[in-house]
CSV table of C-alpha atoms in Angstrom, one decimal:
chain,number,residue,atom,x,y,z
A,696,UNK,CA,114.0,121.1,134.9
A,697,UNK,CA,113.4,122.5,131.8
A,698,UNK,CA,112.9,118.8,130.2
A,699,UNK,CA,110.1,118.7,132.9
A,700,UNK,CA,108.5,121.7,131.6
A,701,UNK,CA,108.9,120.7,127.8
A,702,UNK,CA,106.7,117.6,129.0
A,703,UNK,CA,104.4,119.2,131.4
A,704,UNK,CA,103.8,121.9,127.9
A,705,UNK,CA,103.3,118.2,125.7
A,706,UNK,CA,101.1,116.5,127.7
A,707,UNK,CA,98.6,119.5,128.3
A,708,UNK,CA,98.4,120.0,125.0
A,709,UNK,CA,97.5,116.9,123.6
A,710,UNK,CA,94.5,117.4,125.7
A,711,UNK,CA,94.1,120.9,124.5
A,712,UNK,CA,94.1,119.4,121.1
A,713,UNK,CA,91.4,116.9,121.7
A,714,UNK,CA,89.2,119.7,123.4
A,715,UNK,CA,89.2,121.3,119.9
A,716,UNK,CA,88.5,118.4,117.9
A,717,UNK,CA,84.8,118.3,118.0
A,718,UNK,CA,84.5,122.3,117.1
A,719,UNK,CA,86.9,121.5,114.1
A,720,UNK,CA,85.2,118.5,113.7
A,721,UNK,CA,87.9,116.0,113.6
A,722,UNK,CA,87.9,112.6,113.6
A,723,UNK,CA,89.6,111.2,116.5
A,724,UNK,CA,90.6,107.9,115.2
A,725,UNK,CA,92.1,109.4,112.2
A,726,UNK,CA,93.9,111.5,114.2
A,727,UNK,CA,95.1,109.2,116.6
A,728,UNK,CA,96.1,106.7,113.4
A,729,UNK,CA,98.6,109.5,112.2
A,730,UNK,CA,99.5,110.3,115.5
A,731,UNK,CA,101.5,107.0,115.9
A,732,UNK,CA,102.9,106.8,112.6
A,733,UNK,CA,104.6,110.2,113.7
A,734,UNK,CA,105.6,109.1,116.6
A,735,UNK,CA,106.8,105.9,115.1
A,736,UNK,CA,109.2,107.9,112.7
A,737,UNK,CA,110.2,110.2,115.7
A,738,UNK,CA,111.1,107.3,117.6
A,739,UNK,CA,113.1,105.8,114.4
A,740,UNK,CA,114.7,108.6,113.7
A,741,UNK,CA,115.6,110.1,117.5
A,742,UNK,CA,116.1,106.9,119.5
A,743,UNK,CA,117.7,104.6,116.8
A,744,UNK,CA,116.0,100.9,118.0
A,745,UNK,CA,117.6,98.2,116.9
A,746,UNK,CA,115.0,96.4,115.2
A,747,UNK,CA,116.9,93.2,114.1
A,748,UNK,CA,117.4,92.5,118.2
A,749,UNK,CA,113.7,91.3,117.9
A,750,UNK,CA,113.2,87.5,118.4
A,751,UNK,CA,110.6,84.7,119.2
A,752,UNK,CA,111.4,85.6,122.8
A,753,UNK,CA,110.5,88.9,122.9
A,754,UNK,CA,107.2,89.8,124.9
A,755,UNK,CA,104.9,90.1,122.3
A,756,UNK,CA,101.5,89.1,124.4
A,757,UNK,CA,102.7,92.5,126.1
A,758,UNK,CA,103.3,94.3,123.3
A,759,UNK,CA,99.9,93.4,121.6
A,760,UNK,CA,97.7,94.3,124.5
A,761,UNK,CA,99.7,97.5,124.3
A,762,UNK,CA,99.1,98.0,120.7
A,763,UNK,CA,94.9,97.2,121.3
A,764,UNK,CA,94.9,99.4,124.7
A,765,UNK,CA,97.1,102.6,122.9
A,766,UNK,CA,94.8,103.8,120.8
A,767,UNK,CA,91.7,102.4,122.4
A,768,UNK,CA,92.2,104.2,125.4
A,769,UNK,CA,93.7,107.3,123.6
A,770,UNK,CA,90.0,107.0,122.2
A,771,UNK,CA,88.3,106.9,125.1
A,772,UNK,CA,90.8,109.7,126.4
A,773,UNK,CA,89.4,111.9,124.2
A,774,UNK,CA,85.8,111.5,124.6
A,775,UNK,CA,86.5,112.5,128.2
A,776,UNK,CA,88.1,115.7,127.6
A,777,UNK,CA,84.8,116.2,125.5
A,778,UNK,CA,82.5,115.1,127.9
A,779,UNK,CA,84.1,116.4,131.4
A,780,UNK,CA,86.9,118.6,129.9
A,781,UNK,CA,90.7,119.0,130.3
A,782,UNK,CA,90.6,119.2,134.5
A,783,UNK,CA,88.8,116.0,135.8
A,784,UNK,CA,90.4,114.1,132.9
A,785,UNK,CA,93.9,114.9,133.6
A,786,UNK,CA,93.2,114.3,137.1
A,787,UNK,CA,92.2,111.0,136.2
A,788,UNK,CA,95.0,109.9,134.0
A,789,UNK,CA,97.5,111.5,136.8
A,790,UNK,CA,95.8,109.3,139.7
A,791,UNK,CA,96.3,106.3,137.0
A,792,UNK,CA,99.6,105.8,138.8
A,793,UNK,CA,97.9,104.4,142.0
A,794,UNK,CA,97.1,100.8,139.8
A,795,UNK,CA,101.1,100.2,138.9
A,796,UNK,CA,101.7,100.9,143.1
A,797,UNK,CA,99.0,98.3,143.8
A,798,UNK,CA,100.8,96.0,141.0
A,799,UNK,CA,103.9,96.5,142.9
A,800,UNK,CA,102.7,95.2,146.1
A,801,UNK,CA,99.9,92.8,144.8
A,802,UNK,CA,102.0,91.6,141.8
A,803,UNK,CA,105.5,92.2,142.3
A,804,UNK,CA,105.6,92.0,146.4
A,805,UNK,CA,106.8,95.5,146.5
A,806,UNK,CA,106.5,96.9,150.6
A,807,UNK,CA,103.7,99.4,151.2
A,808,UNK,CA,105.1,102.2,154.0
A,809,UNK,CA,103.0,105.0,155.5
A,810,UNK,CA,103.6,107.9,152.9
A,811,UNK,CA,102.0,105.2,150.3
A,812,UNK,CA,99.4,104.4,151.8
A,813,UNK,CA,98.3,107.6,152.4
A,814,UNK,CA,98.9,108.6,149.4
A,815,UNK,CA,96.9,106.1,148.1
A,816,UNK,CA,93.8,106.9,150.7
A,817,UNK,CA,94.1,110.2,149.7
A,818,UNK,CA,94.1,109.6,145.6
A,819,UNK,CA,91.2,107.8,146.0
A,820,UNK,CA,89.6,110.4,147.6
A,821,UNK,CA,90.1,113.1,145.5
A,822,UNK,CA,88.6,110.9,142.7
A,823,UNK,CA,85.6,110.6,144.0
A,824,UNK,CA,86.2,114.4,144.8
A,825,UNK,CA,87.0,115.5,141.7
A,826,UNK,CA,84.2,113.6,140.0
A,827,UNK,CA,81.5,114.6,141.7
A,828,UNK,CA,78.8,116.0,139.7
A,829,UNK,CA,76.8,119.9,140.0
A,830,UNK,CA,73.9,119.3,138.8
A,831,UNK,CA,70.7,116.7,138.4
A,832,UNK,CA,71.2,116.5,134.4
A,833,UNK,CA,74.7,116.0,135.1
A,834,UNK,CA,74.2,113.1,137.6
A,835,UNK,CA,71.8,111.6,135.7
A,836,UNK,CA,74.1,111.0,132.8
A,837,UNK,CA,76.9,108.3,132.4
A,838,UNK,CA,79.9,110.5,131.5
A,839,UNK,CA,81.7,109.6,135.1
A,840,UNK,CA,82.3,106.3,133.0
A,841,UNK,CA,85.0,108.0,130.7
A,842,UNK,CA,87.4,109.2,133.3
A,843,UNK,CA,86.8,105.7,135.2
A,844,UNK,CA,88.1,104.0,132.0
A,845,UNK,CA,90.5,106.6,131.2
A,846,UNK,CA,92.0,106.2,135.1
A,847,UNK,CA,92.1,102.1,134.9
A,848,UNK,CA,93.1,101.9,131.4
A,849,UNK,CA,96.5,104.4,131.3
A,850,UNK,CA,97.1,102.2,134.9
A,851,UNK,CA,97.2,99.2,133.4
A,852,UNK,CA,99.4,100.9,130.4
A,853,UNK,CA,101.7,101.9,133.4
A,854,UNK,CA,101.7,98.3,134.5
A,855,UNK,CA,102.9,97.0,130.4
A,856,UNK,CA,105.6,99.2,130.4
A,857,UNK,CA,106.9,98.5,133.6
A,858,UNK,CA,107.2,94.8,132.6
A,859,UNK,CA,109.0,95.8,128.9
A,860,UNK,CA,111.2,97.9,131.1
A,861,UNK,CA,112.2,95.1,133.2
A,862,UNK,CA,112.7,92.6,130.0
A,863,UNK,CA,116.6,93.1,129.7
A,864,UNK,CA,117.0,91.4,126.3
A,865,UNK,CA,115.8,94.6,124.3
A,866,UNK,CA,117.0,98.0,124.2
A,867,UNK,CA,113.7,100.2,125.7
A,868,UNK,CA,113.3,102.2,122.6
A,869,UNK,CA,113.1,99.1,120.7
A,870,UNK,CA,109.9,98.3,122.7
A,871,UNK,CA,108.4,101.2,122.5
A,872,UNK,CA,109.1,101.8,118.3
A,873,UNK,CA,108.0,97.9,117.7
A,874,UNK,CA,104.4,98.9,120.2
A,875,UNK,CA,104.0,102.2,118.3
A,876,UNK,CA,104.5,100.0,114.9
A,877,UNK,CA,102.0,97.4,116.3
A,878,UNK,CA,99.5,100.4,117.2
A,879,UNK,CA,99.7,101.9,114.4
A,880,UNK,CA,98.2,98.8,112.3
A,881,UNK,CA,95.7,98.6,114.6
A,882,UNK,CA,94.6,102.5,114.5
A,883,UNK,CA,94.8,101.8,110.2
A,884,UNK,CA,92.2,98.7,111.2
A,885,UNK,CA,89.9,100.5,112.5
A,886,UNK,CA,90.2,103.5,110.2
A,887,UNK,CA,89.9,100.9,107.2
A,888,UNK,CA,86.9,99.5,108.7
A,889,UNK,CA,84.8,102.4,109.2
A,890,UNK,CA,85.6,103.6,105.6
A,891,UNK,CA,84.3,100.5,103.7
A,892,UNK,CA,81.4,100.7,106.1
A,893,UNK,CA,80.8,104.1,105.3
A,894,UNK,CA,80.9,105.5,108.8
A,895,UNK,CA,83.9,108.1,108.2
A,896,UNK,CA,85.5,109.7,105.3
A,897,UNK,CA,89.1,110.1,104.9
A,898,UNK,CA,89.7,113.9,105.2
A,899,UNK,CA,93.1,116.3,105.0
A,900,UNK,CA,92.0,118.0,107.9
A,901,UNK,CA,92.3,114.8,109.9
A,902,UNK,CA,96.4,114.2,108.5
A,903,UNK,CA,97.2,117.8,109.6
A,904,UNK,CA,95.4,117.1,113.2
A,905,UNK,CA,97.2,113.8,113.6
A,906,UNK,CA,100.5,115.1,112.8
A,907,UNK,CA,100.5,117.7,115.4
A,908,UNK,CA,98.9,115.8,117.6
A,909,UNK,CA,101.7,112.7,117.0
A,910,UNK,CA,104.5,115.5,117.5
A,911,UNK,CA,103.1,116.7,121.2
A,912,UNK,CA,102.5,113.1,122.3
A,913,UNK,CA,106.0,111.7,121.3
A,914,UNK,CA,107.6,115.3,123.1
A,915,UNK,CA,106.1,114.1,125.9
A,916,UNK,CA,107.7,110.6,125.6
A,917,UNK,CA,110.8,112.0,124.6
A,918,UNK,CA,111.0,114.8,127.2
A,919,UNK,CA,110.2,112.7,129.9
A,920,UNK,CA,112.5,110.7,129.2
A,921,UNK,CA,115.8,112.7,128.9
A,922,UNK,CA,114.5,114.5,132.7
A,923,UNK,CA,115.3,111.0,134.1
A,924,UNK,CA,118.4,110.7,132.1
A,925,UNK,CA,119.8,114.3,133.7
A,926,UNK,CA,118.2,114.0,136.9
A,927,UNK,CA,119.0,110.4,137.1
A,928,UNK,CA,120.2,110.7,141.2
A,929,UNK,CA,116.2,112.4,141.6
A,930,UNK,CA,113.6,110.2,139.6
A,931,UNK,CA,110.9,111.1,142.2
A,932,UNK,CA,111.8,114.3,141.7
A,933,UNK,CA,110.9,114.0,137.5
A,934,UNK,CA,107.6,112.1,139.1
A,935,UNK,CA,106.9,114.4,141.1
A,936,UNK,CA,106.9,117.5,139.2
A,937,UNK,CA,105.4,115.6,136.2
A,938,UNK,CA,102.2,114.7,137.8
A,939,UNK,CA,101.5,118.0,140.0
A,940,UNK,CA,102.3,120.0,136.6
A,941,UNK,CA,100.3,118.7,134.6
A,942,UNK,CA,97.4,118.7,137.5
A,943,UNK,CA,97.9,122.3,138.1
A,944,UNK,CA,98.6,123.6,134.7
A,945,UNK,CA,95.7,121.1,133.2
A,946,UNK,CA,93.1,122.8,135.5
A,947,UNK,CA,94.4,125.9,134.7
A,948,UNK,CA,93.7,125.6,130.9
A,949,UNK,CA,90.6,124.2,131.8
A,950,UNK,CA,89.2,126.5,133.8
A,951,UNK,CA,90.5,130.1,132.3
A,952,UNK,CA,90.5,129.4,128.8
A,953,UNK,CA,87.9,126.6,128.0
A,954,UNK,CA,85.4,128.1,131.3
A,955,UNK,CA,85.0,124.4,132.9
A,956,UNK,CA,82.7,124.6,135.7
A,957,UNK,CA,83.6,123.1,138.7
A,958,UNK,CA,82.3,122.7,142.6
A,959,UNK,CA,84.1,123.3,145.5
A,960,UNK,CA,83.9,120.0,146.2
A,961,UNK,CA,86.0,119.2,142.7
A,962,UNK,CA,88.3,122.1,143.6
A,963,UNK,CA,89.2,119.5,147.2
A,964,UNK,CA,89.6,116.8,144.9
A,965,UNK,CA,92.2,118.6,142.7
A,966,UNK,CA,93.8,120.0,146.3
A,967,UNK,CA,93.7,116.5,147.4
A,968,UNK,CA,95.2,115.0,144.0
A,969,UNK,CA,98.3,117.2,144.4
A,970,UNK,CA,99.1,116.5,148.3
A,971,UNK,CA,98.4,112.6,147.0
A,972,UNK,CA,101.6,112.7,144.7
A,973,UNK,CA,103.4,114.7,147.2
A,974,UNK,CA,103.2,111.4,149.4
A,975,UNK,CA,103.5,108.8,146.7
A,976,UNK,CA,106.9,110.9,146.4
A,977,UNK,CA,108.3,110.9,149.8
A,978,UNK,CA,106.7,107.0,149.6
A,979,UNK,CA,109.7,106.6,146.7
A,980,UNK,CA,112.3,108.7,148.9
A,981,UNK,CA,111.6,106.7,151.8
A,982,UNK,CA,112.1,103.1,150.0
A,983,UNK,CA,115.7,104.5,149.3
């Protein structure tokens, strides 16, 4: 479990880290640029891919919509956290998993039983839960969008990998270091671009942010990853206690240390996010 814990610790604080971006007054795509070259020389280093396995029949139209959806949404990720905080975002990048399930049965004719599809009723729910807004200023502005895109686009993410995973031909890691290397080039794209058109500035500050930030986001990777290797008899057990840790210790960062304000009505939705994975596990256990 404590691989589960070393991930839980990642993932919350690569939002933590976004938070305090615009009070250190970071640029995000900087950041995000350096963030996958460190995790591209993590994954070289740690996972060993074997790069000359790479052919003509390898799924690159996957792995470019993965390289132009990484960082993008990893953009749009953190504009949430700014806009809505740590809580509501997490809850919406958690809830993300619901699009791969309805891939499975839409896509890849996958059987939908009764834990699943309450599950899903439920996750649904507690979005609309979760995302309800406290006041009239706050209803009249277009934030909700962030989460929205931040919920379908990590889904659809879900849905990519799931396909590399299932292309036999390649080693895993050799997927993910050639996506990371393809994301990479298109983070230093748009980097390059707002620097000739003036619109950034290359700063230190930014390497230094982007280099922690790459080491927390590839942990995650990498610790999620070796809680499925040892508890390889229980992966809805790793699912599980992913998801509901980084809910409930997400929320709690949110709201003791950063003061997010929520309603009771966003407190059901969290609730209701939780009991949601809880079913979407036994939904697993149940399959078996």
């Amino acid at each position: 479990m404590i691989y589960i814990a070393l991930s839980v610790f990642c993932s919350v604080i690569v939002a933590v880290l976004l938070k305090l971006a615009k009070r250190y007054e970071i640029s995000i795509i900087q950041a995000v640029t350096v963030n996958y070259f460190t995790a591209l020389t993590l994954c070289f280093f740690l996972f060993k891919p074997e790069v000359s396995l790479l052919s003509e029949s390898a799924p690159w139209p996957i792995y470019i919509a993965l390289a132009i959806l990484l960082p993008s949404i990893f953009l749009v990720l953190a504009a949430s956290v700014k806009k809505l905080g740590i809580v509501k975002t997490d809850i919406a990048q958690r809830l993300s998993l619901f699009i791969p399930i309805l891939a499975a049965y839409f896509i890849f004719k996958e059987g939908f039983n009764q834990y699943k599809l309450i599950g899903l009723g439920l996750g649904f729910l507690a979005i609309l839960l979760t995302f309800i807004r406290k006041s009239d200023q706050e209803k009249k502005s277009n934030n909700w969008i962030y989460p929205i895109v931040v919920f379908i686009g990590f889904g659809v993410i879900d849905v990519l990998f799931k396909q590399i995973a299932l292309y036999k031909s390649l080693p895993y890691t050799t997927s993910i270091f050639t996506v990371f290397a393809m994301a990479f080039v298109v983070s230093i794209a748009i980097v390059a671009y707002l620097v000739v058109t003036r619109k950034t500035k290359l700063q230190l500050v930014n390497l230094a942010c982007g280099l922690i930030l790459g080491c927390f986001n590839f942990g995650n990777i990498l610790f999620y990853m070796k809680a499925h290797k040892a508890l390889s008899e229980n992966p809805s057990t790793v699912f599980a206690a992913m998801n509901l840790g980084v809910i409930v210790v997400g929320s709690l960062v949110g709201i003791l240390v950063f003061k997010e304000k929520l309603s009771k009505l966003n407190y059901v939705g969290i609730i209701l996010a939780l009991v949601a994975v809880v079913f979407i596990t036994l939904s697993q256990n149940a399959v078996r």
